[in-house]
Amino acid sequence: MANRHTFPPSVVCHNAQSERRIAALTLNATTIAVRTTLMTGLVLGSIGFTLPAAYAQSTASTSSTARSYNIQAGPLDRVLNSFAAVTGVEFSADASLLQGRSSRGLSGIFTVEQGFAELLRGHDLNASRQSNGSYTLVKPNEPRQSPSGEATLAPVKVTGTTLSPTDLPASFAGGQVARGAKLGVLGNVDVMDAPFNVTAYTAQTIADQQSATVGEVLRNDPSVRFTTSDGHNAENITIRGFEVNSSELAFNGMYGMLPGAHVPTEFIERVEVFKGPAAMLSGISPSGAVGGVVNLVTKRAPDQDLTRTTSSYTSASHLSQAVDIGRRFGSEKRLGVRFNGSLGYGETGLEDQKKRDNFFSLGVDYRGDRWKMEFDTYSAHQNQYNGSPLMIGFSKLGRVLDAPDPDKNALRGTFARQRTDGAMLRGELELTRQLSAYAAVGTANYNYDGFLNGTRVVVANASGDATGQTYNQGGYTRGTSAETGLRANLATGSIAHQLVASFSSHKTTTGIAPVTTSASYTTNIYDPLESPTIAGAHGTVARSADNHNTSVALADTLSLFEDTTLLTLGARSQHVRQKMASPKAYDETAVTPMLGLVVKPWGSDVSLYGNYIEGLSSGITVGVGYANQGDTLAPYKTRQKEIGVKWESGSYINTLSLFSILKPSAIDVGSGASKTLAQDGEQENQGIEWSIAGQLNRQVRVLGGVAYTVGEQVRASSAANDGKKAPGIPAWTANLGSEWDLPWVQGLSFNGRVTYTGEQYLDAANTLELPSWTRWDAGANYRFSAGGRPVVLRMAVENLTDTHYWSGRFGDGMATLGAPRTYKLSATVDF
């Protein structure tokens, strides 16, 4: 009898790894469970999760409800697998009917039956809906027997498919996250096969949440928090308590290629978040961030013609218009072109401030028989006029005051202009069935001018009186990145190997103008001065840094014990050069290893994993006030140990991680005129994370999780701070969002999200504490057809209760403000 496959609501990929114990953390599991349960109940309860069973079990409405899909082309069995996972339906098929067939994927708004019909077009196959709501693959006019005696298909659960390092992973059930993500030189890896905590947010999530920037997408992650105020010129974040600069995002796996300001989402297919140091996987980041990596994957043209426009409104009166056009050419549709463009202008939530945003991108790809090429180029302009959100210091007062109204504009007259132009070319060639080669090169040019960082005041008394200065600056950053490598698949006896060898290069040239500082002025954070003192023109931009990092990486993923164990071993040798370092040129080399392990002792639905991995940061340049001013310290390594478990239950996936990260820092040595800065202190962050994504039932989807993190200063810069908590790290953070499809109104769904951030310290001495805060967001989406064209209307209210709160900490102890209540409306039409 021919083999038969059943595609369940969730897709489970096999490959596996063997277990290694790494020291775990002892945390209060009862407290975690109580807080998680309370927050889950609040969110799901607020949108009607406790519906009558008749509605919760309704399957007819699901099959007839039109939804947006974006499923990549590939082998027919894999594409059908992805579609079944996203829709949450059972699907069975005779394996012989799928062999050797490929699919163009699916992009657009379809019901379940329309989606199956589109995917099977041209294959002389149909998906027949059964009485229990499942679907069966049949040939037209194929005799199918009834339960009384006719022949029926015997479903057998699929055990998975191997994910290609270069294939875009399919979406998981619910469509909010993907089944896998790019792990640097290892390429795309299925979540259940990855020995790390990784989440990939999809284009569907970006669109349904109306996320205009990458920073807004990251608000879904409980391990990510922001260090800049909402609406600021840049979106800096922390991952697992360690800072990640907005310029350190990766672009299709390479650093230094993205806009220096906000990164728009119009051309983004995936936002992938890797938690922990990743020097071995991705190389050293431009500023040496070690908390994690955020990688952005660009859109490609779907096989179906796409012409989509989106009109958006954001309060106070910011309007934008975006267009997304995709076409494939040729009889086999090998050449694809994807264009995205947007124009936005108007007032923001900050009183009297205006922003103008212009963006366009072009993505071209060609799919050859054994090779493919991809080219991306973009231009991003962001101009901000008459104001900026405040950052506020409390070091003089000695305590933190209540947060002011974030609508209030305390920096009228300031402006900021930023522009980035970038391009990247990537190619892959299959040399043999076991060996392939890849190469990529890219460049980006970022220019800025205005009041980007001088957005701070220091409070002097309990009434909120404060002193401030404004800072006018200008400069540029020019980056060039390249990488090349070989991938090989081979076997030694019963052990399969996935080998990769890679060489990478990243060069950065920076120019900075002398900053012009205004005279001090007095204002009030609750009643800001109408006209603060504005600094004059900055000086002439001159080159200030010339850095070049190169590296060689080797890695091997071994598949053992009939694919129940995966062991990944790797190391990267990194060469760090800073030609303009003072007082002498800086040239250092460091090796960063990695060990990863995944074991599946009870089948493919559960993965136990562990890792040891190191990060690498460029040496600190010593500032004023030290005898060794101008020196650049040696590169330093950050070390992570992590264990965890991932499990799939029905059509949702969970990840539970315990981690410990130890990062070196600098301390003062000596005193007076002989005081020097030396690399000798450390910060240790330990924590536990739980995340969830998927469908709880056919109407309800969830996305979010909870994190508990403790950061401790070890051998701190000041001996009095030894053992105290590291500033800017809230102990508890949680994000939990949910979507609910109304069973009785086709195409209408409601969504909600609650975000909680616990108390955190502003200063290393632990004398200034920001209070905890909770923010509620709510919205609705409505999909329908007008004149035969798919239409999606979206509405959202962020910070529903208009809470005034300190969102986090920036730099040297400045408190940052959360956004006010914000309204978002959009209309998307496919032509």
mmCIF file with all atom_site columns, C-alpha atoms in Angstrom, residues 522-590:
data_model
loop_
_atom_site.group_PDB
_atom_site.id
_atom_site.type_symbol
_atom_site.label_atom_id
_atom_site.label_alt_id
_atom_site.label_comp_id
_atom_site.label_asym_id
_atom_site.label_entity_id
_atom_site.label_seq_id
_atom_site.pdbx_PDB_ins_code
_atom_site.Cartn_x
_atom_site.Cartn_y
_atom_site.Cartn_z
_atom_site.occupancy
_atom_site.B_iso_or_equiv
_atom_site.pdbx_formal_charge
_atom_site.auth_seq_id
_atom_site.auth_comp_id
_atom_site.auth_asym_id
_atom_site.auth_atom_id
_atom_site.pdbx_PDB_model_num
ATOM 1  C CA . THR A 1 522 ? 15.248 76.270 32.908 1.00 0.00 ? 522 THR A CA 1
ATOM 2  C CA . THR A 1 523 ? 11.986 74.480 32.175 1.00 0.00 ? 523 THR A CA 1
ATOM 3  C CA . ASN A 1 524 ? 9.474  72.262 33.953 1.00 0.00 ? 524 ASN A CA 1
ATOM 4  C CA . ILE A 1 525 ? 8.665  68.670 32.987 1.00 0.00 ? 525 ILE A CA 1
ATOM 5  C CA . TYR A 1 526 ? 4.951  69.165 33.811 1.00 0.00 ? 526 TYR A CA 1
ATOM 6  C CA . ASP A 1 527 ? 4.647  72.641 32.249 1.00 0.00 ? 527 ASP A CA 1
ATOM 7  C CA . PRO A 1 528 ? 7.420  72.890 29.640 1.00 0.00 ? 528 PRO A CA 1
ATOM 8  C CA . LEU A 1 529 ? 8.944  76.169 28.489 1.00 0.00 ? 529 LEU A CA 1
ATOM 9  C CA . GLU A 1 530 ? 7.402  77.239 25.172 1.00 0.00 ? 530 GLU A CA 1
ATOM 10 C CA . SER A 1 531 ? 10.753 78.263 23.638 1.00 0.00 ? 531 SER A CA 1
ATOM 11 C CA . PRO A 1 532 ? 13.830 76.422 24.966 1.00 0.00 ? 532 PRO A CA 1
ATOM 12 C CA . THR A 1 533 ? 17.291 77.705 24.059 1.00 0.00 ? 533 THR A CA 1
ATOM 13 C CA . ILE A 1 534 ? 18.294 76.227 20.697 1.00 0.00 ? 534 ILE A CA 1
ATOM 14 C CA . ALA A 1 535 ? 21.936 75.506 19.838 1.00 0.00 ? 535 ALA A CA 1
ATOM 15 C CA . GLY A 1 536 ? 23.446 77.046 16.729 1.00 0.00 ? 536 GLY A CA 1
ATOM 16 C CA . ALA A 1 537 ? 24.839 75.272 13.685 1.00 0.00 ? 537 ALA A CA 1
ATOM 17 C CA . HIS A 1 538 ? 27.211 72.385 14.274 1.00 0.00 ? 538 HIS A CA 1
ATOM 18 C CA . GLY A 1 539 ? 30.762 72.220 12.918 1.00 0.00 ? 539 GLY A CA 1
ATOM 19 C CA . THR A 1 540 ? 32.094 70.616 9.770  1.00 0.00 ? 540 THR A CA 1
ATOM 20 C CA . VAL A 1 541 ? 31.838 66.839 9.524  1.00 0.00 ? 541 VAL A CA 1
ATOM 21 C CA . ALA A 1 542 ? 35.215 65.075 9.539  1.00 0.00 ? 542 ALA A CA 1
ATOM 22 C CA . ARG A 1 543 ? 36.134 61.397 9.525  1.00 0.00 ? 543 ARG A CA 1
ATOM 23 C CA . SER A 1 544 ? 36.464 60.104 13.069 1.00 0.00 ? 544 SER A CA 1
ATOM 24 C CA . ALA A 1 545 ? 36.718 56.301 12.836 1.00 0.00 ? 545 ALA A CA 1
ATOM 25 C CA . ASP A 1 546 ? 37.790 53.620 10.367 1.00 0.00 ? 546 ASP A CA 1
ATOM 26 C CA . ASN A 1 547 ? 37.045 50.116 11.620 1.00 0.00 ? 547 ASN A CA 1
ATOM 27 C CA . HIS A 1 548 ? 37.434 46.811 9.807  1.00 0.00 ? 548 HIS A CA 1
ATOM 28 C CA . ASN A 1 549 ? 36.343 43.443 11.194 1.00 0.00 ? 549 ASN A CA 1
ATOM 29 C CA . THR A 1 550 ? 37.012 40.138 9.424  1.00 0.00 ? 550 THR A CA 1
ATOM 30 C CA . SER A 1 551 ? 36.311 36.600 10.567 1.00 0.00 ? 551 SER A CA 1
ATOM 31 C CA . VAL A 1 552 ? 36.381 32.929 9.639  1.00 0.00 ? 552 VAL A CA 1
ATOM 32 C CA . ALA A 1 553 ? 33.760 30.532 11.017 1.00 0.00 ? 553 ALA A CA 1
ATOM 33 C CA . LEU A 1 554 ? 33.452 26.737 10.963 1.00 0.00 ? 554 LEU A CA 1
ATOM 34 C CA . ALA A 1 555 ? 30.449 24.750 12.203 1.00 0.00 ? 555 ALA A CA 1
ATOM 35 C CA . ASP A 1 556 ? 29.146 21.193 12.073 1.00 0.00 ? 556 ASP A CA 1
ATOM 36 C CA . THR A 1 557 ? 25.665 19.972 13.023 1.00 0.00 ? 557 THR A CA 1
ATOM 37 C CA . LEU A 1 558 ? 25.691 16.244 13.704 1.00 0.00 ? 558 LEU A CA 1
ATOM 38 C CA . SER A 1 559 ? 22.495 14.190 13.550 1.00 0.00 ? 559 SER A CA 1
ATOM 39 C CA . LEU A 1 560 ? 22.668 11.180 15.857 1.00 0.00 ? 560 LEU A CA 1
ATOM 40 C CA . PHE A 1 561 ? 20.589 8.228  17.021 1.00 0.00 ? 561 PHE A CA 1
ATOM 41 C CA . GLU A 1 562 ? 18.148 8.155  14.134 1.00 0.00 ? 562 GLU A CA 1
ATOM 42 C CA . ASP A 1 563 ? 17.634 11.902 14.164 1.00 0.00 ? 563 ASP A CA 1
ATOM 43 C CA . THR A 1 564 ? 16.675 12.115 17.835 1.00 0.00 ? 564 THR A CA 1
ATOM 44 C CA . THR A 1 565 ? 19.765 14.145 18.713 1.00 0.00 ? 565 THR A CA 1
ATOM 45 C CA . LEU A 1 566 ? 21.408 17.165 17.114 1.00 0.00 ? 566 LEU A CA 1
ATOM 46 C CA . LEU A 1 567 ? 24.815 18.338 18.264 1.00 0.00 ? 567 LEU A CA 1
ATOM 47 C CA . THR A 1 568 ? 26.165 21.614 16.850 1.00 0.00 ? 568 THR A CA 1
ATOM 48 C CA . LEU A 1 569 ? 29.822 22.555 17.294 1.00 0.00 ? 569 LEU A CA 1
ATOM 49 C CA . GLY A 1 570 ? 31.381 25.728 15.942 1.00 0.00 ? 570 GLY A CA 1
ATOM 50 C CA . ALA A 1 571 ? 33.938 28.481 16.371 1.00 0.00 ? 571 ALA A CA 1
ATOM 51 C CA . ARG A 1 572 ? 34.688 31.853 14.810 1.00 0.00 ? 572 ARG A CA 1
ATOM 52 C CA . SER A 1 573 ? 38.055 33.601 14.674 1.00 0.00 ? 573 SER A CA 1
ATOM 53 C CA . GLN A 1 574 ? 37.403 37.354 14.651 1.00 0.00 ? 574 GLN A CA 1
ATOM 54 C CA . HIS A 1 575 ? 39.957 39.995 13.684 1.00 0.00 ? 575 HIS A CA 1
ATOM 55 C CA . VAL A 1 576 ? 39.097 43.496 15.006 1.00 0.00 ? 576 VAL A CA 1
ATOM 56 C CA . ARG A 1 577 ? 40.947 46.517 13.640 1.00 0.00 ? 577 ARG A CA 1
ATOM 57 C CA . GLN A 1 578 ? 40.424 50.202 14.443 1.00 0.00 ? 578 GLN A CA 1
ATOM 58 C CA . LYS A 1 579 ? 42.834 52.215 12.314 1.00 0.00 ? 579 LYS A CA 1
ATOM 59 C CA . MET A 1 580 ? 42.090 55.580 13.922 1.00 0.00 ? 580 MET A CA 1
ATOM 60 C CA . ALA A 1 581 ? 42.202 54.440 17.557 1.00 0.00 ? 581 ALA A CA 1
ATOM 61 C CA . SER A 1 582 ? 44.201 56.725 19.827 1.00 0.00 ? 582 SER A CA 1
ATOM 62 C CA . PRO A 1 583 ? 47.014 56.814 20.790 1.00 0.00 ? 583 PRO A CA 1
ATOM 63 C CA . LYS A 1 584 ? 47.831 53.884 18.492 1.00 0.00 ? 584 LYS A CA 1
ATOM 64 C CA . ALA A 1 585 ? 46.158 51.717 15.903 1.00 0.00 ? 585 ALA A CA 1
ATOM 65 C CA . TYR A 1 586 ? 44.081 48.915 17.383 1.00 0.00 ? 586 TYR A CA 1
ATOM 66 C CA . ASP A 1 587 ? 44.487 45.349 16.069 1.00 0.00 ? 587 ASP A CA 1
ATOM 67 C CA . GLU A 1 588 ? 43.224 42.357 18.075 1.00 0.00 ? 588 GLU A CA 1
ATOM 68 C CA . THR A 1 589 ? 42.063 38.795 17.403 1.00 0.00 ? 589 THR A CA 1
ATOM 69 C CA . ALA A 1 590 ? 39.689 36.615 19.433 1.00 0.00 ? 590 ALA A CA 1
#
